[in-house]
Amino acid sequence: MNIGIIAPIPEDGTSLYRAYGPFSYISRETGAHLVTCADWGWPEIMGVDCVFMQRPFMGAHVTVARHCKVLNVPLWVDYDDLYSGFPKWLQVQEQMYSSPHALECANACVELADVVTVSTDALRCISPKARVIPNALNSYIWPMTHRKRNKIVSWRGSGCHNGDLDSVMEEMQALAAQCKEWEWHFFGAPHFKCCSFGKIHPYTDAFSFMEDFCATAPAINVVPLVDCEFNRCKSNNAWLEATAAGALTIAPDWPEWQRPGVLNYSDTKSFKYVVNEAMSMDGSVMEAKVQESRDYIRENLTLGNVNQKRIEILKGFQVKR
């Protein structure tokens, strides 16, 4: 089977979770061939059995979608963000989906697609035909192993989360001042205010990040998120990665984050309380919580398990053709 694959940034973290990452392993497991192309036209589309597009939002993507429809080539589109609901304070809105034209193109691709997949239950709101394929831990390269944890509170993310960090900045600063035996480490592109009390680990690529994250061995990983529709649709990658690194996750009390082993907070005041509670937790109790997460992820959210959902979709395409 020849699978045409189109991703806006093939080498970024979202592609690792939603596009080239999972489909590379599908190719190995099934023998399917991934077809890439710099400029997709009807001749290229005619040469494949289906087309997968991650985060389509441009006019060129709509053209591909229309060609697929005319040529009877199954089209599968995938989204991992609420492209119609970026908050004004989110920096990424200047990079993607911010224009009415981009929103129009994304909607057109969803309408033309044979299959629409999303990363969370909340994100099914983008289309009645959307089905959930959750993000998964690539345990082929990031096995969940027991690690000796350090007295470190970590955060990982991009610069588009500055608003989220700012929402609990005073609480984090207060905890850093009160609990001086604990270090704070920020991986990626954190808010500049974090430099005053934490160590910054600049982002290079997903693989170097995970190597550094696991080597740092934080005991606690925090996930501050402003309560809005966009954030409630986001997936729990931070939990997957923190569990692989051996850290306890502290995250909002929302459905996507109500997972085994996760400590949930309800607002900024309870965020501080829950982090402080985790800092005081006995090591064996913390390990038991992290083990709850490991067991659930190993059973339900490893890439090998979740990819079976993708393989079933591809088998459906073969039947139709």
PDB file of C-alpha atoms in Angstrom:
ATOM      1  CA  MET A   1       0.000   0.000   0.000  1.00  0.00           C
ATOM      2  CA  ASN A   2       1.310   3.440  -0.965  1.00  0.00           C
ATOM      3  CA  ILE A   3       0.433   6.134   1.596  1.00  0.00           C
ATOM      4  CA  GLY A   4       0.882   9.758   0.588  1.00  0.00           C
ATOM      5  CA  ILE A   5       1.882  11.753   3.677  1.00  0.00           C
ATOM      6  CA  ILE A   6       1.751  15.535   4.007  1.00  0.00           C
ATOM      7  CA  ALA A   7       2.808  17.395   7.164  1.00  0.00           C
ATOM      8  CA  PRO A   8       3.406  21.160   7.497  1.00  0.00           C
ATOM      9  CA  ILE A   9       6.664  20.647   9.446  1.00  0.00           C
ATOM     10  CA  PRO A  10       7.748  17.004   9.083  1.00  0.00           C
ATOM     11  CA  GLU A  11      10.509  17.224  11.687  1.00  0.00           C
ATOM     12  CA  ASP A  12       8.579  18.913  14.518  1.00  0.00           C
ATOM     13  CA  GLY A  13       7.142  17.354  17.665  1.00  0.00           C
ATOM     14  CA  THR A  14       3.568  17.186  16.389  1.00  0.00           C
ATOM     15  CA  SER A  15       4.710  15.205  13.359  1.00  0.00           C
ATOM     16  CA  LEU A  16       6.551  12.832  15.678  1.00  0.00           C
ATOM     17  CA  TYR A  17       3.288  12.143  17.518  1.00  0.00           C
ATOM     18  CA  ARG A  18       0.749  12.418  14.681  1.00  0.00           C
ATOM     19  CA  ALA A  19       2.380  11.983  11.260  1.00  0.00           C
ATOM     20  CA  TYR A  20       5.858  10.724  10.358  1.00  0.00           C
ATOM     21  CA  GLY A  21       6.395   9.219  13.817  1.00  0.00           C
ATOM     22  CA  PRO A  22       3.481   6.757  13.873  1.00  0.00           C
ATOM     23  CA  PHE A  23       3.372   6.141  10.114  1.00  0.00           C
ATOM     24  CA  SER A  24       7.055   5.197  10.005  1.00  0.00           C
ATOM     25  CA  TYR A  25       6.313   2.327  12.389  1.00  0.00           C
ATOM     26  CA  ILE A  26       3.196   1.366  10.423  1.00  0.00           C
ATOM     27  CA  SER A  27       5.415   1.144   7.353  1.00  0.00           C
ATOM     28  CA  ARG A  28       7.786  -1.199   9.154  1.00  0.00           C
ATOM     29  CA  GLU A  29       5.000  -3.359  10.564  1.00  0.00           C
ATOM     30  CA  THR A  30       2.819  -3.660   7.457  1.00  0.00           C
ATOM     31  CA  GLY A  31       5.217  -3.089   4.578  1.00  0.00           C
ATOM     32  CA  ALA A  32       3.278  -0.019   3.447  1.00  0.00           C
ATOM     33  CA  HIS A  33       5.309   2.552   1.548  1.00  0.00           C
ATOM     34  CA  LEU A  34       5.286   6.205   2.636  1.00  0.00           C
ATOM     35  CA  VAL A  35       5.275   8.569  -0.318  1.00  0.00           C
ATOM     36  CA  THR A  36       6.494  12.121   0.185  1.00  0.00           C
ATOM     37  CA  CYS A  37       6.541  14.913  -2.342  1.00  0.00           C
ATOM     38  CA  ALA A  38       7.464  18.609  -2.317  1.00  0.00           C
ATOM     39  CA  ASP A  39       4.607  19.559  -4.625  1.00  0.00           C
ATOM     40  CA  TRP A  40       1.519  17.342  -4.686  1.00  0.00           C
ATOM     41  CA  GLY A  41      -0.464  17.440  -7.916  1.00  0.00           C
ATOM     42  CA  TRP A  42      -2.929  15.048  -9.512  1.00  0.00           C
ATOM     43  CA  PRO A  43      -0.169  12.857 -11.059  1.00  0.00           C
ATOM     44  CA  GLU A  44       1.314  12.190  -7.611  1.00  0.00           C
ATOM     45  CA  ILE A  45      -2.106  11.592  -6.037  1.00  0.00           C
ATOM     46  CA  MET A  46      -3.004   9.069  -8.732  1.00  0.00           C
ATOM     47  CA  GLY A  47       0.073   7.065  -7.741  1.00  0.00           C
ATOM     48  CA  VAL A  48      -0.956   6.443  -4.130  1.00  0.00           C
ATOM     49  CA  ASP A  49      -3.681   4.420  -2.428  1.00  0.00           C
ATOM     50  CA  CYS A  50      -4.590   7.131   0.101  1.00  0.00           C
ATOM     51  CA  VAL A  51      -3.423  10.533   1.306  1.00  0.00           C
ATOM     52  CA  PHE A  52      -2.837  11.508   4.935  1.00  0.00           C
ATOM     53  CA  MET A  53      -2.636  15.226   5.756  1.00  0.00           C
ATOM     54  CA  GLN A  54      -1.625  16.491   9.170  1.00  0.00           C
ATOM     55  CA  ARG A  55      -2.999  19.909  10.187  1.00  0.00           C
ATOM     56  CA  PRO A  56      -4.011  21.057   6.678  1.00  0.00           C
ATOM     57  CA  PHE A  57      -4.689  24.806   6.595  1.00  0.00           C
ATOM     58  CA  MET A  58      -3.488  26.192   3.240  1.00  0.00           C
ATOM     59  CA  GLY A  59      -4.992  26.604  -0.206  1.00  0.00           C
ATOM     60  CA  ALA A  60      -2.586  23.976  -1.528  1.00  0.00           C
ATOM     61  CA  HIS A  61      -4.037  21.508   0.978  1.00  0.00           C
ATOM     62  CA  VAL A  62      -7.554  22.189  -0.286  1.00  0.00           C
ATOM     63  CA  THR A  63      -6.379  21.557  -3.832  1.00  0.00           C
ATOM     64  CA  VAL A  64      -4.989  18.163  -2.770  1.00  0.00           C
ATOM     65  CA  ALA A  65      -8.269  17.375  -1.008  1.00  0.00           C
ATOM     66  CA  ARG A  66     -10.303  18.218  -4.117  1.00  0.00           C
ATOM     67  CA  HIS A  67      -8.044  16.123  -6.334  1.00  0.00           C
ATOM     68  CA  CYS A  68      -8.469  13.191  -3.926  1.00  0.00           C
ATOM     69  CA  LYS A  69     -12.239  13.510  -4.144  1.00  0.00           C
ATOM     70  CA  VAL A  70     -12.261  13.610  -7.962  1.00  0.00           C
ATOM     71  CA  LEU A  71      -9.762  10.760  -8.303  1.00  0.00           C
ATOM     72  CA  ASN A  72     -11.493   8.602  -5.677  1.00  0.00           C
ATOM     73  CA  VAL A  73      -8.342   8.456  -3.536  1.00  0.00           C
ATOM     74  CA  PRO A  74      -9.265   8.220   0.178  1.00  0.00           C
ATOM     75  CA  LEU A  75      -8.293  11.311   2.152  1.00  0.00           C
ATOM     76  CA  TRP A  76      -7.482  11.259   5.862  1.00  0.00           C
ATOM     77  CA  VAL A  77      -6.937  14.527   7.758  1.00  0.00           C
ATOM     78  CA  ASP A  78      -5.723  14.839  11.332  1.00  0.00           C
ATOM     79  CA  TYR A  79      -5.736  17.662  13.882  1.00  0.00           C
ATOM     80  CA  ASP A  80      -4.270  17.887  17.377  1.00  0.00           C
ATOM     81  CA  ASP A  81      -5.327  21.476  18.177  1.00  0.00           C
ATOM     82  CA  LEU A  82      -8.613  23.372  18.076  1.00  0.00           C
ATOM     83  CA  TYR A  83      -7.705  25.357  14.963  1.00  0.00           C
ATOM     84  CA  SER A  84     -10.834  27.518  15.226  1.00  0.00           C
ATOM     85  CA  GLY A  85     -10.275  28.532  18.840  1.00  0.00           C
ATOM     86  CA  PHE A  86      -6.792  29.943  19.384  1.00  0.00           C
ATOM     87  CA  PRO A  87      -6.813  32.399  22.332  1.00  0.00           C
ATOM     88  CA  LYS A  88      -5.646  35.909  21.490  1.00  0.00           C
ATOM     89  CA  TRP A  89      -2.746  35.633  23.921  1.00  0.00           C
ATOM     90  CA  LEU A  90      -1.405  32.491  22.243  1.00  0.00           C
ATOM     91  CA  GLN A  91       1.644  33.429  20.178  1.00  0.00           C
ATOM     92  CA  VAL A  92       1.219  30.544  17.750  1.00  0.00           C
ATOM     93  CA  GLN A  93      -1.882  32.212  16.328  1.00  0.00           C
ATOM     94  CA  GLU A  94       0.477  34.444  14.326  1.00  0.00           C
ATOM     95  CA  GLN A  95       2.073  31.397  12.752  1.00  0.00           C
ATOM     96  CA  MET A  96      -0.850  29.134  11.845  1.00  0.00           C
ATOM     97  CA  TYR A  97      -4.606  29.294  11.391  1.00  0.00           C
ATOM     98  CA  SER A  98      -4.736  32.989  12.368  1.00  0.00           C
ATOM     99  CA  SER A  99      -6.241  34.261   9.127  1.00  0.00           C
ATOM    100  CA  PRO A 100      -9.835  33.747   7.984  1.00  0.00           C
ATOM    101  CA  HIS A 101      -8.409  32.121   4.840  1.00  0.00           C
ATOM    102  CA  ALA A 102      -6.538  29.496   6.888  1.00  0.00           C
ATOM    103  CA  LEU A 103      -9.669  28.692   8.892  1.00  0.00           C
ATOM    104  CA  GLU A 104     -11.674  28.414   5.679  1.00  0.00           C
ATOM    105  CA  CYS A 105      -9.099  26.041   4.191  1.00  0.00           C
ATOM    106  CA  ALA A 106      -9.016  23.847   7.303  1.00  0.00           C
ATOM    107  CA  ASN A 107     -12.812  23.584   7.317  1.00  0.00           C
ATOM    108  CA  ALA A 108     -12.819  22.690   3.619  1.00  0.00           C
ATOM    109  CA  CYS A 109     -10.287  19.902   4.151  1.00  0.00           C
ATOM    110  CA  VAL A 110     -12.340  18.484   7.022  1.00  0.00           C
ATOM    111  CA  GLU A 111     -15.472  18.557   4.866  1.00  0.00           C
ATOM    112  CA  LEU A 112     -13.761  16.826   1.918  1.00  0.00           C
ATOM    113  CA  ALA A 113     -12.004  14.171   4.011  1.00  0.00           C
ATOM    114  CA  ASP A 114     -13.123  10.553   4.123  1.00  0.00           C
ATOM    115  CA  VAL A 115     -11.655  10.196   7.618  1.00  0.00           C
ATOM    116  CA  VAL A 116     -11.004  12.849  10.261  1.00  0.00           C
ATOM    117  CA  THR A 117      -8.967  11.961  13.331  1.00  0.00           C
ATOM    118  CA  VAL A 118      -8.206  14.052  16.398  1.00  0.00           C
ATOM    119  CA  SER A 119      -6.081  13.578  19.493  1.00  0.00           C
ATOM    120  CA  THR A 120      -8.682  14.059  22.260  1.00  0.00           C
ATOM    121  CA  ASP A 121     -12.377  13.511  22.979  1.00  0.00           C
ATOM    122  CA  ALA A 122     -12.917  17.261  23.407  1.00  0.00           C
ATOM    123  CA  LEU A 123     -11.459  17.907  19.942  1.00  0.00           C
ATOM    124  CA  ARG A 124     -14.192  15.849  18.275  1.00  0.00           C
ATOM    125  CA  CYS A 125     -16.130  19.127  18.188  1.00  0.00           C
ATOM    126  CA  ILE A 126     -14.445  20.033  14.894  1.00  0.00           C
ATOM    127  CA  SER A 127     -16.531  17.529  12.916  1.00  0.00           C
ATOM    128  CA  PRO A 128     -19.346  14.992  13.420  1.00  0.00           C
ATOM    129  CA  LYS A 129     -17.191  12.419  11.635  1.00  0.00           C
ATOM    130  CA  ALA A 130     -14.125  12.970  13.831  1.00  0.00           C
ATOM    131  CA  ARG A 131     -12.796   9.916  15.639  1.00  0.00           C
ATOM    132  CA  VAL A 132     -10.174   9.874  18.385  1.00  0.00           C
ATOM    133  CA  ILE A 133      -6.704   8.435  18.011  1.00  0.00           C
ATOM    134  CA  PRO A 134      -4.916   9.516  21.179  1.00  0.00           C
ATOM    135  CA  ASN A 135      -1.301  10.521  21.275  1.00  0.00           C
ATOM    136  CA  ALA A 136       0.912   7.654  22.372  1.00  0.00           C
ATOM    137  CA  LEU A 137       4.290   7.154  23.977  1.00  0.00           C
ATOM    138  CA  ASN A 138       6.862   5.865  21.529  1.00  0.00           C
ATOM    139  CA  SER A 139       8.073   3.103  23.815  1.00  0.00           C
ATOM    140  CA  TYR A 140      10.264   1.741  21.023  1.00  0.00           C
ATOM    141  CA  ILE A 141      12.692   4.581  21.746  1.00  0.00           C
ATOM    142  CA  TRP A 142      11.482   5.893  25.143  1.00  0.00           C
ATOM    143  CA  PRO A 143      10.925   2.902  27.429  1.00  0.00           C
ATOM    144  CA  MET A 144       9.362   3.606  30.811  1.00  0.00           C
ATOM    145  CA  THR A 145      12.023   2.635  33.302  1.00  0.00           C
ATOM    146  CA  HIS A 146      12.387   3.169  37.029  1.00  0.00           C
ATOM    147  CA  ARG A 147      14.675   6.118  37.693  1.00  0.00           C
ATOM    148  CA  LYS A 148      16.146   7.689  40.789  1.00  0.00           C
ATOM    149  CA  ARG A 149      14.286  10.980  41.076  1.00  0.00           C
ATOM    150  CA  ASN A 150      15.918  14.268  42.028  1.00  0.00           C
ATOM    151  CA  LYS A 151      14.317  17.086  44.002  1.00  0.00           C
ATOM    152  CA  ILE A 152      13.427  18.885  40.799  1.00  0.00           C
ATOM    153  CA  VAL A 153      10.137  20.341  39.594  1.00  0.00           C
ATOM    154  CA  SER A 154      10.059  20.484  35.795  1.00  0.00           C
ATOM    155  CA  TRP A 155       7.999  22.050  33.039  1.00  0.00           C
ATOM    156  CA  ARG A 156       8.282  21.344  29.320  1.00  0.00           C
ATOM    157  CA  GLY A 157       6.773  23.249  26.415  1.00  0.00           C
ATOM    158  CA  SER A 158       7.115  25.893  23.740  1.00  0.00           C
ATOM    159  CA  GLY A 159       6.894  29.671  23.830  1.00  0.00           C
ATOM    160  CA  CYS A 160       3.204  29.527  22.955  1.00  0.00           C
ATOM    161  CA  HIS A 161       2.570  28.500  26.589  1.00  0.00           C
ATOM    162  CA  ASN A 162       3.808  31.783  28.088  1.00  0.00           C
ATOM    163  CA  GLY A 163       0.253  32.733  29.021  1.00  0.00           C
ATOM    164  CA  ASP A 164      -0.197  29.421  30.800  1.00  0.00           C
ATOM    165  CA  LEU A 165       3.023  29.852  32.770  1.00  0.00           C
ATOM    166  CA  ASP A 166       2.164  33.444  33.619  1.00  0.00           C
ATOM    167  CA  SER A 167      -1.122  32.282  35.169  1.00  0.00           C
ATOM    168  CA  VAL A 168       0.804  30.499  37.974  1.00  0.00           C
ATOM    169  CA  MET A 169       4.033  32.501  37.961  1.00  0.00           C
ATOM    170  CA  GLU A 170       3.511  33.974  41.445  1.00  0.00           C
ATOM    171  CA  GLU A 171       2.696  30.537  42.839  1.00  0.00           C
ATOM    172  CA  MET A 172       5.821  28.986  41.304  1.00  0.00           C
ATOM    173  CA  GLN A 173       8.022  31.822  42.546  1.00  0.00           C
ATOM    174  CA  ALA A 174       6.590  31.482  46.046  1.00  0.00           C
ATOM    175  CA  LEU A 175       7.169  27.720  46.085  1.00  0.00           C
ATOM    176  CA  ALA A 176      10.750  28.188  44.875  1.00  0.00           C
ATOM    177  CA  ALA A 177      11.392  30.678  47.681  1.00  0.00           C
ATOM    178  CA  GLN A 178       9.729  28.523  50.356  1.00  0.00           C
ATOM    179  CA  CYS A 179      11.182  25.148  49.345  1.00  0.00           C
ATOM    180  CA  LYS A 180      14.800  25.946  48.552  1.00  0.00           C
ATOM    181  CA  GLU A 181      15.847  22.293  48.554  1.00  0.00           C
ATOM    182  CA  TRP A 182      13.827  21.862  45.352  1.00  0.00           C
ATOM    183  CA  GLU A 183      15.154  23.069  41.995  1.00  0.00           C
ATOM    184  CA  TRP A 184      12.975  24.243  39.110  1.00  0.00           C
ATOM    185  CA  HIS A 185      13.932  23.265  35.572  1.00  0.00           C
ATOM    186  CA  PHE A 186      12.187  24.532  32.425  1.00  0.00           C
ATOM    187  CA  PHE A 187      12.612  22.634  29.155  1.00  0.00           C
ATOM    188  CA  GLY A 188      11.895  24.309  25.808  1.00  0.00           C
ATOM    189  CA  ALA A 189      11.024  27.988  25.554  1.00  0.00           C
ATOM    190  CA  PRO A 190       9.583  29.141  28.883  1.00  0.00           C
ATOM    191  CA  HIS A 191       8.442  32.600  29.984  1.00  0.00           C
ATOM    192  CA  PHE A 192      11.394  34.931  30.603  1.00  0.00           C
ATOM    193  CA  LYS A 193      10.317  35.323  34.246  1.00  0.00           C
ATOM    194  CA  CYS A 194      11.231  31.682  34.858  1.00  0.00           C
ATOM    195  CA  CYS A 195      14.929  32.590  34.522  1.00  0.00           C
ATOM    196  CA  SER A 196      14.826  34.308  37.932  1.00  0.00           C
ATOM    197  CA  PHE A 197      14.246  31.082  39.864  1.00  0.00           C
ATOM    198  CA  GLY A 198      14.808  28.162  37.497  1.00  0.00           C
ATOM    199  CA  LYS A 199      17.295  26.562  35.141  1.00  0.00           C
ATOM    200  CA  ILE A 200      16.467  26.783  31.442  1.00  0.00           C
ATOM    201  CA  HIS A 201      17.056  23.866  29.074  1.00  0.00           C
ATOM    202  CA  PRO A 202      16.686  25.333  25.535  1.00  0.00           C
ATOM    203  CA  TYR A 203      14.824  23.188  23.006  1.00  0.00           C
ATOM    204  CA  THR A 204      16.837  21.622  20.205  1.00  0.00           C
ATOM    205  CA  ASP A 205      14.817  18.653  18.919  1.00  0.00           C
ATOM    206  CA  ALA A 206      12.405  16.101  20.364  1.00  0.00           C
ATOM    207  CA  PHE A 207      15.031  13.391  20.816  1.00  0.00           C
ATOM    208  CA  SER A 208      17.632  15.611  22.498  1.00  0.00           C
ATOM    209  CA  PHE A 209      14.894  17.031  24.709  1.00  0.00           C
ATOM    210  CA  MET A 210      13.808  13.600  25.969  1.00  0.00           C
ATOM    211  CA  GLU A 211      17.416  12.548  26.562  1.00  0.00           C
ATOM    212  CA  ASP A 212      18.014  15.689  28.646  1.00  0.00           C
ATOM    213  CA  PHE A 213      14.621  15.411  30.378  1.00  0.00           C
ATOM    214  CA  CYS A 214      15.193  11.813  31.448  1.00  0.00           C
ATOM    215  CA  ALA A 215      18.809  12.485  32.486  1.00  0.00           C
ATOM    216  CA  THR A 216      17.652  15.397  34.671  1.00  0.00           C
ATOM    217  CA  ALA A 217      15.232  12.950  36.377  1.00  0.00           C
ATOM    218  CA  PRO A 218      12.702  15.383  37.856  1.00  0.00           C
ATOM    219  CA  ALA A 219      10.461  14.095  40.622  1.00  0.00           C
ATOM    220  CA  ILE A 220       7.540  16.325  39.636  1.00  0.00           C
ATOM    221  CA  ASN A 221       6.389  17.733  36.300  1.00  0.00           C
ATOM    222  CA  VAL A 222       3.824  20.546  36.307  1.00  0.00           C
ATOM    223  CA  VAL A 223       1.302  21.331  33.575  1.00  0.00           C
ATOM    224  CA  PRO A 224      -0.176  24.794  34.137  1.00  0.00           C
ATOM    225  CA  LEU A 225      -2.947  25.570  31.637  1.00  0.00           C
ATOM    226  CA  VAL A 226      -5.336  28.524  31.486  1.00  0.00           C
ATOM    227  CA  ASP A 227      -8.930  27.303  31.512  1.00  0.00           C
ATOM    228  CA  CYS A 228     -10.254  27.880  27.982  1.00  0.00           C
ATOM    229  CA  GLU A 229     -11.737  25.736  25.221  1.00  0.00           C
ATOM    230  CA  PHE A 230      -8.470  25.589  23.293  1.00  0.00           C
ATOM    231  CA  ASN A 231      -6.517  24.206  26.259  1.00  0.00           C
ATOM    232  CA  ARG A 232      -9.291  21.774  27.218  1.00  0.00           C
ATOM    233  CA  CYS A 233      -8.943  20.248  23.746  1.00  0.00           C
ATOM    234  CA  LYS A 234      -5.191  19.724  24.101  1.00  0.00           C
ATOM    235  CA  SER A 235      -3.689  16.289  24.601  1.00  0.00           C
ATOM    236  CA  ASN A 236      -1.724  14.970  27.551  1.00  0.00           C
ATOM    237  CA  ASN A 237       1.713  14.578  25.943  1.00  0.00           C
ATOM    238  CA  ALA A 238       3.310  16.174  29.001  1.00  0.00           C
ATOM    239  CA  TRP A 239       2.020  13.287  31.131  1.00  0.00           C
ATOM    240  CA  LEU A 240       3.299  10.656  28.696  1.00  0.00           C
ATOM    241  CA  GLU A 241       6.761  12.203  28.574  1.00  0.00           C
ATOM    242  CA  ALA A 242       6.942  12.890  32.323  1.00  0.00           C
ATOM    243  CA  THR A 243       5.981   9.276  33.071  1.00  0.00           C
ATOM    244  CA  ALA A 244       8.713   8.050  30.720  1.00  0.00           C
ATOM    245  CA  ALA A 245      11.142  10.234  32.670  1.00  0.00           C
ATOM    246  CA  GLY A 246       9.849   8.839  35.974  1.00  0.00           C
ATOM    247  CA  ALA A 247       8.157  12.034  37.164  1.00  0.00           C
ATOM    248  CA  LEU A 248       4.825  12.556  38.899  1.00  0.00           C
ATOM    249  CA  THR A 249       2.490  14.748  36.823  1.00  0.00           C
ATOM    250  CA  ILE A 250       0.470  17.649  38.236  1.00  0.00           C
ATOM    251  CA  ALA A 251      -2.177  18.813  35.768  1.00  0.00           C
ATOM    252  CA  PRO A 252      -5.642  20.452  35.549  1.00  0.00           C
ATOM    253  CA  ASP A 253      -8.702  18.620  36.813  1.00  0.00           C
ATOM    254  CA  TRP A 254     -10.089  18.157  33.291  1.00  0.00           C
ATOM    255  CA  PRO A 255     -11.140  14.906  31.572  1.00  0.00           C
ATOM    256  CA  GLU A 256      -8.006  14.668  29.419  1.00  0.00           C
ATOM    257  CA  TRP A 257      -5.808  14.838  32.527  1.00  0.00           C
ATOM    258  CA  GLN A 258      -7.874  12.723  34.929  1.00  0.00           C
ATOM    259  CA  ARG A 259      -5.570   9.760  34.452  1.00  0.00           C
ATOM    260  CA  PRO A 260      -4.144   7.122  36.790  1.00  0.00           C
ATOM    261  CA  GLY A 261      -1.298   8.503  38.863  1.00  0.00           C
ATOM    262  CA  VAL A 262      -1.889  12.165  37.974  1.00  0.00           C
ATOM    263  CA  LEU A 263      -2.431  14.742  40.739  1.00  0.00           C
ATOM    264  CA  ASN A 264      -5.064  17.252  39.620  1.00  0.00           C
ATOM    265  CA  TYR A 265      -5.560  20.882  40.606  1.00  0.00           C
ATOM    266  CA  SER A 266      -8.677  22.999  40.070  1.00  0.00           C
ATOM    267  CA  ASP A 267      -7.324  26.586  40.053  1.00  0.00           C
ATOM    268  CA  THR A 268      -4.168  28.610  40.695  1.00  0.00           C
ATOM    269  CA  LYS A 269      -4.621  28.447  44.472  1.00  0.00           C
ATOM    270  CA  SER A 270      -4.973  24.666  44.460  1.00  0.00           C
ATOM    271  CA  PHE A 271      -2.049  24.439  41.986  1.00  0.00           C
ATOM    272  CA  LYS A 272       0.263  25.755  44.680  1.00  0.00           C
ATOM    273  CA  TYR A 273      -1.273  23.460  47.295  1.00  0.00           C
ATOM    274  CA  VAL A 274      -0.982  20.325  45.138  1.00  0.00           C
ATOM    275  CA  VAL A 275       2.633  21.054  44.142  1.00  0.00           C
ATOM    276  CA  ASN A 276       3.526  21.630  47.794  1.00  0.00           C
ATOM    277  CA  GLU A 277       1.749  18.391  48.721  1.00  0.00           C
ATOM    278  CA  ALA A 278       3.739  16.492  46.091  1.00  0.00           C
ATOM    279  CA  MET A 279       7.003  17.994  47.375  1.00  0.00           C
ATOM    280  CA  SER A 280       6.167  16.584  50.828  1.00  0.00           C
ATOM    281  CA  MET A 281       5.166  13.176  49.526  1.00  0.00           C
ATOM    282  CA  ASP A 282       7.001  10.081  50.723  1.00  0.00           C
ATOM    283  CA  GLY A 283       9.186   8.584  48.003  1.00  0.00           C
ATOM    284  CA  SER A 284       7.408   5.233  48.027  1.00  0.00           C
ATOM    285  CA  VAL A 285       4.014   6.934  47.700  1.00  0.00           C
ATOM    286  CA  MET A 286       5.270   9.010  44.767  1.00  0.00           C
ATOM    287  CA  GLU A 287       6.693   5.921  43.093  1.00  0.00           C
ATOM    288  CA  ALA A 288       3.349   4.146  43.479  1.00  0.00           C
ATOM    289  CA  LYS A 289       1.583   7.054  41.757  1.00  0.00           C
ATOM    290  CA  VAL A 290       4.074   7.059  38.878  1.00  0.00           C
ATOM    291  CA  GLN A 291       3.695   3.278  38.584  1.00  0.00           C
ATOM    292  CA  GLU A 292      -0.080   3.742  38.177  1.00  0.00           C
ATOM    293  CA  SER A 293       0.678   5.953  35.199  1.00  0.00           C
ATOM    294  CA  ARG A 294       3.220   3.526  33.758  1.00  0.00           C
ATOM    295  CA  ASP A 295       0.799   0.616  33.997  1.00  0.00           C
ATOM    296  CA  TYR A 296      -2.019   2.512  32.284  1.00  0.00           C
ATOM    297  CA  ILE A 297       0.194   3.860  29.509  1.00  0.00           C
ATOM    298  CA  ARG A 298       1.791   0.471  28.903  1.00  0.00           C
ATOM    299  CA  GLU A 299      -1.644  -1.116  28.591  1.00  0.00           C
ATOM    300  CA  ASN A 300      -3.358   1.593  26.542  1.00  0.00           C
ATOM    301  CA  LEU A 301      -1.123   4.335  25.186  1.00  0.00           C
ATOM    302  CA  THR A 302       2.065   2.922  23.726  1.00  0.00           C
ATOM    303  CA  LEU A 303       2.568   3.588  20.034  1.00  0.00           C
ATOM    304  CA  GLY A 304       2.339  -0.096  19.163  1.00  0.00           C
ATOM    305  CA  ASN A 305      -1.118  -0.309  20.741  1.00  0.00           C
ATOM    306  CA  VAL A 306      -2.512   2.960  19.415  1.00  0.00           C
ATOM    307  CA  ASN A 307      -1.216   2.388  15.895  1.00  0.00           C
ATOM    308  CA  GLN A 308      -3.646  -0.503  15.567  1.00  0.00           C
ATOM    309  CA  LYS A 309      -6.395   2.128  15.226  1.00  0.00           C
ATOM    310  CA  ARG A 310      -4.524   3.670  12.310  1.00  0.00           C
ATOM    311  CA  ILE A 311      -3.956   0.292  10.683  1.00  0.00           C
ATOM    312  CA  GLU A 312      -7.695  -0.429  10.870  1.00  0.00           C
ATOM    313  CA  ILE A 313      -8.414   2.832   9.034  1.00  0.00           C
ATOM    314  CA  LEU A 314      -5.921   1.905   6.309  1.00  0.00           C
ATOM    315  CA  LYS A 315      -7.500  -1.545   5.957  1.00  0.00           C
ATOM    316  CA  GLY A 316     -10.850   0.173   5.459  1.00  0.00           C
ATOM    317  CA  PHE A 317      -9.381   2.191   2.613  1.00  0.00           C
ATOM    318  CA  GLN A 318      -8.170  -0.980   0.912  1.00  0.00           C
ATOM    319  CA  VAL A 319     -11.653  -2.519   1.099  1.00  0.00           C
ATOM    320  CA  LYS A 320     -13.244   0.580  -0.449  1.00  0.00           C
ATOM    321  CA  ARG A 321     -10.826   0.617  -3.347  1.00  0.00           C
TER     322      ARG A 321
END
